[in-house]
């Protein structure tokens, strides 16, 4: 970095040097110098002007998860920066590589409770992989370069950078470009002895099962996962964060596990005598009661973050390493050991998997069942099309029924469960993949939390297909109140007076309302083929439930609903 450059320019030039050509942000007094420099570098970097800072973070997440690159978001000081917090926390829970810049008062005023001063270092400490406060403009390049390294390497995650205003306008006098990070050295190569032991355990198992989590996507290991599954014939289940890492139309795919997982996927989890878990942190949403989870099975836990191994579920064999390299090593080891396929187990799971595909039948109703929307979109999905979701029942319907064929095509808020995530995440995904169709599945409650981003979509001429599962309720909470609280509906009815088509038109976008199943196919096609974003507002059955499910804190054996003959009766 040459001398006599001011801090704001140094930030922009470092972002460009790291390969970033787009950011998501909202300006304010403390970051005026930084945004001013975008005018001078408009041929190299662009900012997507969102309408709320939280959405800047979610859009950056969507960009990162669709592209595999670092997503960058920017907000001003005080409430601007704190509005980023939900998105930073969401990225932390889902291991998304994100760099969030927040403006700060000048360094001389830090500690004075100056206007919009906020201790963002303290606030973000527990929800970031690391955070920095730049107090010397000469350290700008060094700190931002380290932030990229930390965000991407090892287990990905968010980094927060505090930007005092005076740092942005001071000159660089002696640029420091030190990028070495003391004590940071993730283990990416798996231990060969552990690989050999893992292969031995797989050889001895009679009913092995692969559980693939988000770490498979983060390490771009889908090809290696497919190689392992096809070489061994071992069935594959995924977490929601791992959804799309393995082609869900593949005969070895059993779908997603957990509270709202597929019956066959949870059944396989109960039956297996050896689980090979890859890049998975064993959230309570997939394990249910930890005391009885995998009570009769052994566990090989593969993860690049050693802190995750044994945290929630005791591992019989830990393997620390990058998922892609570990899977490749496993295939080699199994080939050398003369692997023999577990034919009876594989064929049994394949047969039950096909039965599971047909076991939920819909009864004709006055309105549309959520499954019908997902089924219709499944028919229209092309390779590479991306689905983002909000949070709620529609998210679980999407997770359960969508068949995604390519990695990085299902983007949802997993660990945090952030309502309103879907629309801004779709913006980021579309910016990352402009030639791919991007659908946003949302509920009427979730959609309203970030609805103002329709203007971001319009002003940046982004073409998205938002589909609202409109049941006039906060559906998932209503479902829990119905099933576990004697149907005492408190504060969950949203009313049915909202006209989402008029709202879309107010933003100079289009919209269409769907009230009959027969109208659904044409409406979705119209939105896909439209020149600009067309909101599809689908009036669905108000009290439809996403089933089967586990009771909160229950055992997998207690799964109930629809295709389950009785609680725990899988076959």
XYZ file of C-alpha atoms in Angstrom:
571
model
C 0.000 0.000 0.000
C 1.579 3.313 -1.090
C 1.993 6.184 1.357
C -0.010 9.444 1.369
C -3.219 7.565 0.956
C -6.044 8.142 3.415
C -7.563 5.370 5.484
C -10.882 5.161 3.617
C -9.098 4.611 0.328
C -6.833 2.033 1.940
C -9.936 0.100 3.038
C -11.412 0.108 -0.447
C -8.129 -0.880 -2.089
C -7.621 -3.730 0.391
C -11.142 -5.047 -0.196
C -10.463 -5.015 -3.935
C -7.086 -6.690 -3.406
C -8.881 -9.502 -1.565
C -11.169 -10.033 -4.562
C -14.248 -8.303 -3.177
C -16.152 -6.353 -5.814
C -19.434 -5.933 -3.989
C -20.463 -5.019 -0.445
C -23.833 -4.606 1.253
C -24.285 -1.553 3.394
C -26.137 1.497 4.658
C -24.350 4.808 5.270
C -24.237 7.175 8.225
C -22.108 9.939 9.649
C -19.314 7.730 10.960
C -18.698 6.038 7.602
C -19.142 8.987 5.227
C -15.407 8.982 4.286
C -15.564 5.271 3.438
C -18.671 5.469 1.273
C -17.294 8.583 -0.425
C -14.435 6.485 -1.801
C -16.866 4.169 -3.594
C -17.396 7.017 -6.056
C -13.703 6.919 -6.997
C -13.600 3.132 -7.384
C -16.993 2.518 -8.995
C -15.351 0.496 -11.770
C -13.895 -1.932 -9.216
C -16.345 -2.205 -6.331
C -20.039 -1.606 -5.830
C -22.178 -1.294 -2.725
C -25.702 -2.673 -2.635
C -27.637 -0.047 -0.697
C -30.011 -1.987 1.542
C -32.879 -0.416 3.500
C -31.906 -1.743 6.923
C -28.506 -2.670 8.327
C -29.658 -6.109 9.523
C -30.401 -6.903 5.897
C -26.895 -5.856 4.888
C -25.557 -8.652 7.068
C -28.086 -11.216 5.826
C -27.456 -10.236 2.202
C -23.729 -10.649 2.790
C -24.467 -14.080 4.263
C -26.519 -15.042 1.211
C -23.691 -13.854 -1.023
C -21.102 -15.823 0.950
C -23.108 -19.036 1.059
C -23.975 -18.943 -2.650
C -20.471 -18.034 -3.800
C -18.134 -19.555 -1.215
C -16.446 -16.153 -0.893
C -16.358 -13.737 2.038
C -19.462 -11.544 2.304
C -18.870 -7.957 3.403
C -21.362 -5.635 5.092
C -21.022 -2.074 6.371
C -22.998 0.104 8.749
C -22.466 3.322 10.618
C -21.905 3.737 14.360
C -24.374 3.190 17.194
C -27.715 1.742 16.080
C -26.359 1.191 12.585
C -23.713 -1.138 13.954
C -26.010 -2.794 16.491
C -28.488 -3.491 13.698
C -25.785 -5.696 12.193
C -25.676 -7.818 15.332
C -28.486 -10.237 14.446
C -26.843 -10.954 11.107
C -23.413 -11.389 12.687
C -24.887 -13.796 15.243
C -26.670 -15.669 12.469
C -23.381 -16.001 10.563
C -21.632 -17.204 13.702
C -24.198 -19.910 14.368
C -24.044 -21.126 10.768
C -20.271 -20.713 10.238
C -20.578 -18.194 7.410
C -17.473 -16.246 6.283
C -18.503 -12.646 6.871
C -16.683 -9.382 7.503
C -18.814 -6.713 9.143
C -17.567 -3.125 9.320
C -19.151 -0.788 11.838
C -18.463 2.918 12.119
C -17.202 4.292 15.430
C -16.662 7.684 16.991
C -13.172 9.206 16.540
C -10.514 7.479 18.636
C -10.162 10.555 20.856
C -13.816 10.296 21.890
C -13.902 6.560 22.612
C -14.936 6.149 26.225
C -16.671 9.564 26.398
C -20.166 8.277 25.590
C -20.058 10.458 22.524
C -22.986 10.554 20.086
C -23.655 7.027 18.786
C -20.681 5.555 20.618
C -21.306 1.873 21.231
C -19.010 -0.818 22.578
C -19.257 -3.015 19.512
C -16.073 -4.815 20.521
C -17.764 -6.022 23.669
C -21.080 -6.709 21.950
C -19.570 -8.775 19.149
C -16.975 -10.618 21.230
C -19.118 -13.739 21.848
C -20.642 -13.860 18.350
C -17.569 -13.497 16.161
C -14.573 -15.591 15.346
C -12.510 -12.479 16.084
C -12.929 -8.716 16.168
C -10.639 -5.773 15.550
C -10.712 -2.050 16.301
C -8.471 -0.124 13.937
C -6.672 2.622 15.873
C -3.814 3.226 13.454
C -4.455 3.802 9.718
C -1.125 2.148 8.967
C -2.651 -1.148 10.155
C -5.679 -1.079 7.851
C -4.303 -3.407 5.183
C -2.848 -5.784 7.735
C -6.048 -6.048 9.789
C -8.402 -6.464 6.846
C -6.134 -9.087 5.275
C -6.091 -10.988 8.563
C -9.870 -10.719 8.726
C -10.227 -12.459 5.352
C -7.845 -15.198 6.441
C -9.691 -15.744 9.708
C -13.135 -15.656 8.099
C -12.306 -18.297 5.511
C -9.681 -20.613 6.955
C -10.473 -23.444 9.332
C -14.088 -23.282 10.408
C -15.509 -20.217 8.617
C -17.116 -17.463 10.620
C -17.798 -13.753 11.001
C -15.218 -11.064 11.799
C -16.169 -7.613 13.069
C -14.010 -4.535 12.352
C -14.607 -1.329 14.298
C -13.851 1.759 12.201
C -13.293 5.008 14.122
C -14.082 7.940 11.857
C -10.719 9.666 12.201
C -8.913 6.522 11.014
C -10.744 6.819 7.707
C -9.463 10.350 7.044
C -5.923 10.081 8.371
C -3.078 9.462 5.942
C -1.139 6.226 5.690
C 2.408 7.116 6.654
C 4.034 3.720 7.089
C 1.901 0.883 5.843
C 2.111 -2.356 7.829
C 1.270 -5.479 5.877
C 1.991 -8.128 8.494
C -0.547 -10.926 7.981
C 0.790 -13.629 10.271
C -1.712 -14.482 13.000
C -0.049 -15.877 16.092
C -1.661 -19.087 17.345
C -3.977 -19.494 14.342
C -3.194 -22.725 12.524
C -6.240 -24.859 11.772
C -5.675 -28.582 11.298
C -6.756 -29.364 7.760
C -4.919 -32.634 7.113
C -6.463 -35.541 9.002
C -4.276 -37.836 11.038
C -3.497 -40.951 8.978
C -3.783 -43.270 11.983
C -7.265 -41.912 12.725
C -8.246 -42.395 9.091
C -7.105 -46.006 9.253
C -9.100 -46.554 12.467
C -12.158 -44.969 10.893
C -11.864 -47.286 7.911
C -11.577 -50.300 10.241
C -14.735 -49.261 12.089
C -16.603 -48.867 8.810
C -15.416 -52.305 7.653
C -16.773 -53.909 10.832
C -20.113 -52.087 10.857
C -23.190 -53.765 9.421
C -25.435 -50.713 9.071
C -23.233 -47.615 8.593
C -24.810 -44.253 7.900
C -23.272 -40.979 6.718
C -24.540 -37.766 8.355
C -23.395 -34.751 6.320
C -23.575 -31.257 7.821
C -22.827 -27.749 6.680
C -19.096 -28.378 6.939
C -19.295 -30.442 3.754
C -20.576 -27.400 1.868
C -18.137 -25.021 3.551
C -15.178 -27.129 2.454
C -16.563 -27.750 -1.058
C -16.505 -31.492 -0.354
C -19.647 -32.567 -2.223
C -17.653 -34.364 -4.924
C -15.649 -36.295 -2.323
C -18.816 -37.124 -0.338
C -20.411 -38.554 -3.466
C -17.282 -40.612 -4.133
C -17.362 -42.063 -0.630
C -21.095 -42.817 -0.735
C -20.974 -44.439 -4.162
C -17.806 -46.421 -3.432
C -19.184 -47.791 -0.168
C -22.924 -47.825 -0.918
C -23.533 -46.197 2.465
C -26.796 -44.191 2.667
C -26.536 -40.457 3.319
C -28.651 -38.242 5.537
C -28.031 -34.533 6.029
C -28.704 -31.783 8.529
C -30.592 -28.728 7.325
C -27.281 -26.868 7.031
C -25.948 -29.767 4.976
C -28.960 -29.850 2.660
C -27.846 -29.701 -0.996
C -24.339 -31.054 -0.266
C -25.480 -34.443 -1.623
C -27.859 -34.744 -4.569
C -31.248 -35.461 -3.006
C -32.363 -37.305 -6.134
C -29.511 -39.789 -5.690
C -30.702 -43.297 -4.709
C -28.465 -43.218 -1.612
C -29.992 -39.966 -0.334
C -32.445 -40.372 2.533
C -32.979 -36.637 3.123
C -32.757 -34.486 6.206
C -32.849 -35.651 9.816
C -34.185 -34.093 12.977
C -37.258 -32.524 14.505
C -38.962 -32.038 11.137
C -36.823 -34.466 9.199
C -37.952 -37.216 6.868
C -39.253 -40.401 8.428
C -36.725 -42.606 6.633
C -33.806 -40.347 7.631
C -34.710 -40.487 11.312
C -35.425 -44.207 11.071
C -31.975 -44.812 9.584
C -30.466 -42.808 12.475
C -32.198 -45.136 14.937
C -31.150 -48.300 13.122
C -27.525 -47.567 12.295
C -24.727 -49.195 14.241
C -22.128 -46.678 13.022
C -22.656 -43.042 12.167
C -19.988 -41.211 10.184
C -20.732 -37.542 10.898
C -18.981 -34.933 8.766
C -18.992 -31.194 9.495
C -21.907 -31.400 11.896
C -22.236 -29.886 15.374
C -25.167 -32.058 16.544
C -27.679 -29.308 17.216
C -30.544 -30.197 19.545
C -32.856 -29.861 16.536
C -31.368 -33.017 15.039
C -30.586 -35.057 18.133
C -33.632 -34.525 20.334
C -32.855 -35.968 23.755
C -29.066 -36.245 23.928
C -29.114 -38.944 26.593
C -30.642 -41.444 24.219
C -29.250 -40.222 20.898
C -27.170 -42.899 19.151
C -27.556 -45.077 22.244
C -26.836 -48.257 20.267
C -24.479 -46.855 17.630
C -20.849 -45.845 17.485
C -19.824 -42.449 16.160
C -16.975 -41.302 13.952
C -17.024 -37.513 14.163
C -15.118 -35.625 11.473
C -14.790 -31.869 11.913
C -12.237 -29.165 11.291
C -13.136 -27.584 14.636
C -11.929 -29.879 17.439
C -14.121 -27.982 19.911
C -17.205 -29.466 18.250
C -16.102 -33.069 18.647
C -17.595 -34.546 21.779
C -19.302 -31.259 22.714
C -22.849 -32.581 22.403
C -22.454 -36.243 21.463
C -19.570 -38.424 22.612
C -17.445 -39.580 19.698
C -15.974 -43.082 19.617
C -13.437 -41.859 17.087
C -12.589 -38.166 16.561
C -11.051 -37.085 13.272
C -9.941 -33.464 13.057
C -9.487 -32.167 9.553
C -10.935 -30.510 6.500
C -13.950 -32.452 5.235
C -12.774 -32.615 1.635
C -9.326 -33.965 2.464
C -10.687 -36.345 5.074
C -13.271 -37.855 2.749
C -10.672 -38.342 0.039
C -8.370 -40.059 2.507
C -11.175 -42.331 3.693
C -11.914 -43.554 0.173
C -8.252 -44.418 -0.340
C -8.053 -46.226 2.999
C -11.220 -48.240 2.357
C -10.039 -49.200 -1.104
C -6.763 -50.447 0.343
C -8.635 -52.468 2.944
C -10.801 -54.192 0.281
C -14.122 -52.671 1.261
C -17.201 -54.877 0.963
C -20.567 -53.254 0.466
C -23.296 -53.750 3.096
C -25.854 -54.831 0.517
C -28.745 -55.825 2.771
C -28.640 -52.517 4.691
C -28.302 -50.465 1.531
C -31.161 -52.227 -0.237
C -33.409 -52.023 2.811
C -32.867 -48.283 3.091
C -33.395 -47.783 -0.639
C -36.742 -49.610 -0.538
C -37.925 -47.731 2.543
C -36.741 -44.452 1.037
C -38.939 -44.970 -2.020
C -41.899 -45.799 0.211
C -41.247 -42.644 2.211
C -41.495 -40.571 -0.963
C -45.116 -41.630 -1.345
C -46.285 -41.970 2.221
C -47.725 -38.487 2.751
C -50.964 -38.057 0.846
C -52.785 -34.764 0.613
C -56.487 -34.412 1.206
C -58.329 -31.925 -0.948
C -59.032 -28.729 0.955
C -60.532 -25.346 0.271
C -57.086 -23.791 0.223
C -53.616 -24.898 -0.740
C -51.387 -27.185 1.326
C -47.789 -25.970 1.732
C -46.480 -29.243 0.336
C -48.239 -28.451 -2.947
C -46.190 -25.275 -3.347
C -42.929 -27.116 -2.732
C -43.965 -29.887 -5.110
C -44.727 -27.347 -7.827
C -41.377 -25.609 -7.421
C -39.576 -28.962 -7.386
C -40.948 -29.575 -10.902
C -39.559 -26.254 -12.140
C -36.145 -26.206 -10.483
C -33.170 -26.189 -12.827
C -29.631 -27.174 -11.941
C -28.068 -24.357 -9.958
C -31.343 -22.683 -8.981
C -31.148 -21.352 -5.427
C -33.761 -21.400 -2.674
C -33.545 -19.096 0.325
C -36.035 -19.253 3.158
C -37.312 -17.247 6.051
C -37.909 -19.047 9.304
C -41.013 -20.930 10.320
C -43.244 -23.671 8.961
C -42.486 -22.802 5.334
C -38.785 -23.322 6.097
C -39.445 -26.809 7.442
C -41.700 -27.678 4.498
C -38.896 -26.563 2.192
C -36.292 -28.552 4.100
C -38.467 -31.647 4.141
C -39.765 -31.746 0.571
C -37.383 -29.831 -1.697
C -34.980 -31.961 -3.709
C -31.800 -29.958 -4.186
C -29.197 -31.337 -6.551
C -26.226 -28.981 -6.247
C -24.297 -27.598 -3.273
C -24.824 -23.999 -2.147
C -28.380 -23.946 -3.478
C -30.336 -24.159 -0.211
C -29.736 -21.136 2.030
C -31.596 -20.875 5.301
C -31.002 -19.638 8.828
C -30.141 -22.757 10.810
C -28.687 -22.180 14.258
C -30.148 -18.735 14.897
C -33.500 -19.282 13.224
C -33.745 -15.639 12.175
C -37.155 -14.618 10.874
C -36.793 -12.227 7.944
C -33.595 -13.894 6.730
C -35.002 -15.113 3.405
C -35.489 -11.929 1.377
C -32.139 -10.215 2.076
C -30.338 -13.569 1.737
C -31.974 -13.928 -1.690
C -30.594 -10.505 -2.623
C -27.089 -11.622 -1.724
C -27.469 -14.953 -3.521
C -28.719 -13.224 -6.672
C -25.810 -10.787 -6.630
C -23.437 -13.763 -6.298
C -25.180 -15.837 -8.969
C -26.896 -13.400 -11.353
C -27.552 -16.063 -13.990
C -29.320 -18.482 -11.632
C -32.968 -18.356 -10.619
C -33.256 -17.413 -6.954
C -36.448 -18.273 -5.093
C -37.306 -16.935 -1.647
C -39.706 -19.105 0.342
C -41.164 -17.044 3.146
C -44.062 -16.925 5.547
C -46.300 -13.887 5.814
C -44.869 -13.197 9.287
C -41.241 -13.671 8.305
C -41.613 -11.733 5.034
C -42.916 -8.651 6.852
C -39.817 -8.452 9.027
C -37.608 -7.401 6.102
C -40.239 -6.411 3.546
C -38.588 -3.041 2.915
C -35.875 -4.833 0.957
C -38.298 -4.981 -1.971
C -36.993 -1.491 -2.669
C -33.398 -2.782 -2.676
C -34.517 -5.391 -5.194
C -36.205 -2.776 -7.376
C -33.483 -0.180 -7.233
C -30.767 -2.675 -8.134
C -32.949 -4.379 -10.763
C -32.603 -7.789 -9.145
C -34.902 -10.555 -10.333
C -36.036 -12.830 -7.496
C -39.025 -15.151 -7.133
C -40.526 -14.517 -3.670
C -43.228 -17.031 -2.730
C -45.193 -16.234 0.431
C -46.764 -19.144 2.306
C -49.578 -16.975 3.647
C -51.575 -18.604 6.452
C -52.297 -15.416 8.444
C -50.492 -16.941 11.405
C -47.070 -17.194 12.941
C -47.407 -20.760 11.782
C -44.734 -22.622 13.704
C -45.648 -21.068 17.042
C -49.321 -21.736 16.292
C -48.471 -25.374 15.549
C -46.703 -25.738 18.899
C -49.629 -24.085 20.695
C -52.014 -26.475 18.985
C -50.014 -29.613 19.696
C -48.414 -28.907 23.069
C -50.430 -26.080 24.709
C -54.071 -27.130 24.309
C -54.574 -24.883 21.305
C -54.289 -21.713 23.404
C -53.476 -19.339 20.545
C -51.860 -16.317 22.118
C -50.394 -13.560 19.910
C -49.963 -15.678 16.809
C -52.801 -14.542 14.541
C -51.541 -11.921 12.110
C -54.829 -11.253 10.335
C -55.620 -11.683 6.683
C -56.071 -8.089 5.578
C -52.577 -7.510 4.213
C -52.442 -7.159 0.440
C -48.910 -8.212 -0.557
C -49.670 -7.536 -4.217
C -50.409 -3.886 -3.474
C -47.275 -3.697 -1.355
C -45.211 -5.082 -4.235
C -46.790 -2.576 -6.603
C -45.997 0.248 -4.166
C -42.353 -0.662 -4.730
C -43.011 -0.698 -8.502
C -42.732 -4.479 -8.595
C -45.407 -6.964 -9.582
C -47.451 -9.381 -7.546
C -50.018 -12.101 -7.911
C -52.371 -13.708 -5.406
C -53.061 -17.439 -5.541
C -56.098 -18.873 -3.767
C -56.700 -22.161 -5.622
C -54.353 -25.038 -6.310
C -55.225 -24.856 -9.999
C -53.813 -21.313 -10.135
C -50.487 -22.246 -8.546
C -48.467 -23.660 -11.485
C -49.137 -20.704 -13.785
C -48.473 -18.189 -11.018
C -45.055 -19.628 -10.210
C -44.168 -19.808 -13.917
C -45.296 -16.196 -14.408
C -43.016 -15.071 -11.611
C -40.073 -17.047 -12.996
C -40.583 -15.670 -16.506
C -41.374 -12.087 -15.508
C -38.933 -9.325 -16.418
C -38.877 -8.040 -12.858
C -39.523 -9.451 -9.431
C -43.089 -10.673 -8.979
C -44.253 -11.553 -5.473
C -46.402 -14.705 -5.368
C -48.778 -14.529 -2.392
C -50.205 -17.999 -1.863
C -53.152 -18.313 0.519
C -52.569 -21.643 2.208
C -54.491 -23.716 4.711
C -54.300 -21.628 7.856
C -53.818 -24.485 10.289
C -51.811 -27.014 8.319
C -48.961 -28.579 10.292
C -45.519 -29.657 9.203
C -45.306 -33.314 10.228
C -43.951 -35.746 11.211
C -42.068 -34.079 14.039
C -40.389 -34.808 17.322
C -41.766 -33.342 20.532
C -39.347 -30.702 21.926
C -36.570 -32.471 23.827
C -38.032 -35.822 22.885
C -36.346 -38.938 21.558
C -36.265 -39.758 17.850
C -38.441 -42.752 18.729
C -41.201 -40.344 19.707
C -41.649 -38.890 16.227
C -45.305 -38.562 15.338
C -47.766 -37.348 12.725
C -49.156 -38.124 9.265
C -47.155 -41.013 7.828
C -46.240 -42.333 11.287
C -48.766 -45.044 12.133
C -48.323 -44.100 15.788
C -45.595 -42.265 17.759
C -42.337 -44.085 17.103
C -43.905 -46.477 14.575
C -41.682 -45.913 11.547
C -42.352 -49.046 9.499
